[in-house]
Amino acid sequence: MKLFDFSSPALRALMSGAVALAVSSGAFAHAHLISSVPAANADAVAPTEVTIHFTEPLEPAFSTITLADASGKSAVATASTVDSQDARTMHLALPPLDAGRYAVHWVAVATDGHRTQGDFAFNVK
Ligand SMILES: [Cu+2]
């Protein structure tokens, strides 16, 4: 006995609609950068941390911010954290930094498991 007639145009339309919805809601759940402190290419005076705000809550186990100095060497010995009050915000505490240009690299894993990443730089005066 056949429960569904998959050749039915109505059923096929319904199924393709469900697939389209699943794909678009998955794309929406990717975590994208909204803003950061310091901002990209900003001149920062004695920054104490890098803070990045994202569009979606993050998985703390897989989301990271790292900082490299102009020679590409890691500038921070400690790990970044996802804010315990707001999972859409990530912090990297900074030691006192010498003047120069620094590169931020971030990896954001949304709660749906999708991973986004990006880079920006700022200057320490
Ligand atoms: Cu996603």
PDB file of C-alpha atoms and ligand atoms in Angstrom:
ATOM      1  CA  MET A   1       0.000   0.000   0.000  1.00  0.00           C
ATOM      2  CA  LYS A   2       1.260   3.438  -0.934  1.00  0.00           C
ATOM      3  CA  LEU A   3       0.835   6.100   1.783  1.00  0.00           C
ATOM      4  CA  PHE A   4       1.879   9.083  -0.322  1.00  0.00           C
ATOM      5  CA  ASP A   5       1.798   9.691  -4.008  1.00  0.00           C
ATOM      6  CA  PHE A   6       5.132  11.481  -4.543  1.00  0.00           C
ATOM      7  CA  SER A   7       4.230  12.338  -8.090  1.00  0.00           C
ATOM      8  CA  SER A   8       1.429  14.552  -6.793  1.00  0.00           C
ATOM      9  CA  PRO A   9       2.283  18.169  -7.786  1.00  0.00           C
ATOM     10  CA  ALA A  10       0.805  19.516  -4.544  1.00  0.00           C
ATOM     11  CA  LEU A  11       2.947  17.244  -2.383  1.00  0.00           C
ATOM     12  CA  ARG A  12       6.086  18.003  -4.412  1.00  0.00           C
ATOM     13  CA  ALA A  13       5.470  21.747  -4.079  1.00  0.00           C
ATOM     14  CA  LEU A  14       5.028  21.346  -0.332  1.00  0.00           C
ATOM     15  CA  MET A  15       8.272  19.359  -0.023  1.00  0.00           C
ATOM     16  CA  SER A  16      10.382  21.799  -2.063  1.00  0.00           C
ATOM     17  CA  GLY A  17       8.974  24.622   0.067  1.00  0.00           C
ATOM     18  CA  ALA A  18      10.062  22.808   3.227  1.00  0.00           C
ATOM     19  CA  VAL A  19      13.562  22.289   1.797  1.00  0.00           C
ATOM     20  CA  ALA A  20      13.851  25.973   0.814  1.00  0.00           C
ATOM     21  CA  LEU A  21      12.746  27.019   4.314  1.00  0.00           C
ATOM     22  CA  ALA A  22      15.281  24.703   5.973  1.00  0.00           C
ATOM     23  CA  VAL A  23      18.089  26.050   3.772  1.00  0.00           C
ATOM     24  CA  SER A  24      17.238  29.725   4.307  1.00  0.00           C
ATOM     25  CA  SER A  25      16.767  29.416   8.089  1.00  0.00           C
ATOM     26  CA  GLY A  26      20.115  27.574   8.252  1.00  0.00           C
ATOM     27  CA  ALA A  27      21.835  30.406   6.419  1.00  0.00           C
ATOM     28  CA  PHE A  28      20.204  32.936   8.734  1.00  0.00           C
ATOM     29  CA  ALA A  29      21.641  31.174  11.780  1.00  0.00           C
ATOM     30  CA  HIS A  30      25.243  31.808  10.743  1.00  0.00           C
ATOM     31  CA  ALA A  31      26.956  34.132  13.208  1.00  0.00           C
ATOM     32  CA  HIS A  32      28.203  37.283  11.500  1.00  0.00           C
ATOM     33  CA  LEU A  33      30.174  40.122  13.039  1.00  0.00           C
ATOM     34  CA  ILE A  34      28.038  43.172  13.867  1.00  0.00           C
ATOM     35  CA  SER A  35      30.661  45.359  15.530  1.00  0.00           C
ATOM     36  CA  SER A  36      33.872  45.216  17.497  1.00  0.00           C
ATOM     37  CA  VAL A  37      35.867  47.214  20.049  1.00  0.00           C
ATOM     38  CA  PRO A  38      38.463  48.202  18.924  1.00  0.00           C
ATOM     39  CA  ALA A  39      36.765  48.655  15.557  1.00  0.00           C
ATOM     40  CA  ALA A  40      38.488  47.552  12.357  1.00  0.00           C
ATOM     41  CA  ASN A  41      41.427  49.870  11.561  1.00  0.00           C
ATOM     42  CA  ALA A  42      40.828  51.914  14.722  1.00  0.00           C
ATOM     43  CA  ASP A  43      43.631  53.664  16.597  1.00  0.00           C
ATOM     44  CA  ALA A  44      43.309  52.271  20.116  1.00  0.00           C
ATOM     45  CA  VAL A  45      44.876  53.782  23.220  1.00  0.00           C
ATOM     46  CA  ALA A  46      45.821  51.130  25.806  1.00  0.00           C
ATOM     47  CA  PRO A  47      43.030  48.671  24.881  1.00  0.00           C
ATOM     48  CA  THR A  48      42.292  46.161  27.666  1.00  0.00           C
ATOM     49  CA  GLU A  49      40.230  43.762  25.619  1.00  0.00           C
ATOM     50  CA  VAL A  50      38.857  42.925  22.185  1.00  0.00           C
ATOM     51  CA  THR A  51      35.066  42.602  22.203  1.00  0.00           C
ATOM     52  CA  ILE A  52      33.092  41.365  19.206  1.00  0.00           C
ATOM     53  CA  HIS A  53      29.303  41.353  18.864  1.00  0.00           C
ATOM     54  CA  PHE A  54      27.730  38.731  16.604  1.00  0.00           C
ATOM     55  CA  THR A  55      24.292  38.240  15.060  1.00  0.00           C
ATOM     56  CA  GLU A  56      23.737  34.828  16.695  1.00  0.00           C
ATOM     57  CA  PRO A  57      24.527  33.046  19.967  1.00  0.00           C
ATOM     58  CA  LEU A  58      27.890  31.237  19.883  1.00  0.00           C
ATOM     59  CA  GLU A  59      29.081  27.799  20.957  1.00  0.00           C
ATOM     60  CA  PRO A  60      31.708  28.663  23.622  1.00  0.00           C
ATOM     61  CA  ALA A  61      33.660  25.427  23.036  1.00  0.00           C
ATOM     62  CA  PHE A  62      34.422  26.234  19.384  1.00  0.00           C
ATOM     63  CA  SER A  63      34.350  30.038  19.124  1.00  0.00           C
ATOM     64  CA  THR A  64      37.604  31.963  19.513  1.00  0.00           C
ATOM     65  CA  ILE A  65      39.310  35.308  19.112  1.00  0.00           C
ATOM     66  CA  THR A  66      43.083  35.362  18.651  1.00  0.00           C
ATOM     67  CA  LEU A  67      45.438  38.301  18.255  1.00  0.00           C
ATOM     68  CA  ALA A  68      48.729  38.456  16.380  1.00  0.00           C
ATOM     69  CA  ASP A  69      51.299  41.251  16.310  1.00  0.00           C
ATOM     70  CA  ALA A  70      52.775  42.724  13.135  1.00  0.00           C
ATOM     71  CA  SER A  71      55.285  39.858  12.870  1.00  0.00           C
ATOM     72  CA  GLY A  72      52.459  37.313  13.005  1.00  0.00           C
ATOM     73  CA  LYS A  73      53.321  36.143  16.524  1.00  0.00           C
ATOM     74  CA  SER A  74      50.512  35.506  19.002  1.00  0.00           C
ATOM     75  CA  ALA A  75      50.145  38.585  21.232  1.00  0.00           C
ATOM     76  CA  VAL A  76      47.889  37.086  23.907  1.00  0.00           C
ATOM     77  CA  ALA A  77      48.642  34.022  26.040  1.00  0.00           C
ATOM     78  CA  THR A  78      45.109  33.555  27.390  1.00  0.00           C
ATOM     79  CA  ALA A  79      42.005  32.199  25.673  1.00  0.00           C
ATOM     80  CA  SER A  80      38.996  34.232  24.611  1.00  0.00           C
ATOM     81  CA  THR A  81      35.598  33.723  26.243  1.00  0.00           C
ATOM     82  CA  VAL A  82      31.979  33.898  25.177  1.00  0.00           C
ATOM     83  CA  ASP A  83      30.133  36.345  27.464  1.00  0.00           C
ATOM     84  CA  SER A  84      28.203  34.398  30.136  1.00  0.00           C
ATOM     85  CA  GLN A  85      25.363  36.973  30.045  1.00  0.00           C
ATOM     86  CA  ASP A  86      25.180  37.349  26.256  1.00  0.00           C
ATOM     87  CA  ALA A  87      26.219  34.407  24.064  1.00  0.00           C
ATOM     88  CA  ARG A  88      26.343  36.730  21.042  1.00  0.00           C
ATOM     89  CA  THR A  89      29.359  38.531  22.502  1.00  0.00           C
ATOM     90  CA  MET A  90      32.942  37.276  22.690  1.00  0.00           C
ATOM     91  CA  HIS A  91      35.849  38.794  24.635  1.00  0.00           C
ATOM     92  CA  LEU A  92      39.614  38.524  24.484  1.00  0.00           C
ATOM     93  CA  ALA A  93      41.387  40.086  27.480  1.00  0.00           C
ATOM     94  CA  LEU A  94      44.581  41.856  26.459  1.00  0.00           C
ATOM     95  CA  PRO A  95      47.901  42.261  28.249  1.00  0.00           C
ATOM     96  CA  PRO A  96      49.549  45.702  27.914  1.00  0.00           C
ATOM     97  CA  LEU A  97      50.371  45.939  24.200  1.00  0.00           C
ATOM     98  CA  ASP A  98      53.309  47.725  22.582  1.00  0.00           C
ATOM     99  CA  ALA A  99      52.501  50.318  19.938  1.00  0.00           C
ATOM    100  CA  GLY A 100      51.942  48.771  16.528  1.00  0.00           C
ATOM    101  CA  ARG A 101      49.472  47.051  14.287  1.00  0.00           C
ATOM    102  CA  TYR A 102      47.623  43.967  15.483  1.00  0.00           C
ATOM    103  CA  ALA A 103      45.565  41.420  13.567  1.00  0.00           C
ATOM    104  CA  VAL A 104      42.418  39.929  15.069  1.00  0.00           C
ATOM    105  CA  HIS A 105      41.248  36.533  13.832  1.00  0.00           C
ATOM    106  CA  TRP A 106      37.854  35.281  14.958  1.00  0.00           C
ATOM    107  CA  VAL A 107      36.038  32.001  14.554  1.00  0.00           C
ATOM    108  CA  ALA A 108      32.339  31.950  15.423  1.00  0.00           C
ATOM    109  CA  VAL A 109      30.442  28.668  15.638  1.00  0.00           C
ATOM    110  CA  ALA A 110      26.713  29.240  15.900  1.00  0.00           C
ATOM    111  CA  THR A 111      24.483  26.966  17.975  1.00  0.00           C
ATOM    112  CA  ASP A 112      23.450  25.219  14.722  1.00  0.00           C
ATOM    113  CA  GLY A 113      27.103  24.194  14.281  1.00  0.00           C
ATOM    114  CA  HIS A 114      27.774  26.494  11.331  1.00  0.00           C
ATOM    115  CA  ARG A 115      31.168  28.139  11.381  1.00  0.00           C
ATOM    116  CA  THR A 116      32.059  31.620  10.157  1.00  0.00           C
ATOM    117  CA  GLN A 117      35.379  33.405  10.494  1.00  0.00           C
ATOM    118  CA  GLY A 118      37.032  36.695   9.728  1.00  0.00           C
ATOM    119  CA  ASP A 119      39.960  39.002  10.281  1.00  0.00           C
ATOM    120  CA  PHE A 120      40.465  42.676  10.974  1.00  0.00           C
ATOM    121  CA  ALA A 121      43.301  44.815  12.256  1.00  0.00           C
ATOM    122  CA  PHE A 122      43.695  47.742  14.639  1.00  0.00           C
ATOM    123  CA  ASN A 123      46.562  49.989  15.688  1.00  0.00           C
ATOM    124  CA  VAL A 124      47.822  50.560  19.197  1.00  0.00           C
ATOM    125  CA  LYS A 125      49.132  54.095  19.695  1.00  0.00           C
TER     126      LYS A 125
HETATM  127 CU    CU B   1      24.010  28.452  10.065  1.00  0.00          CU
END
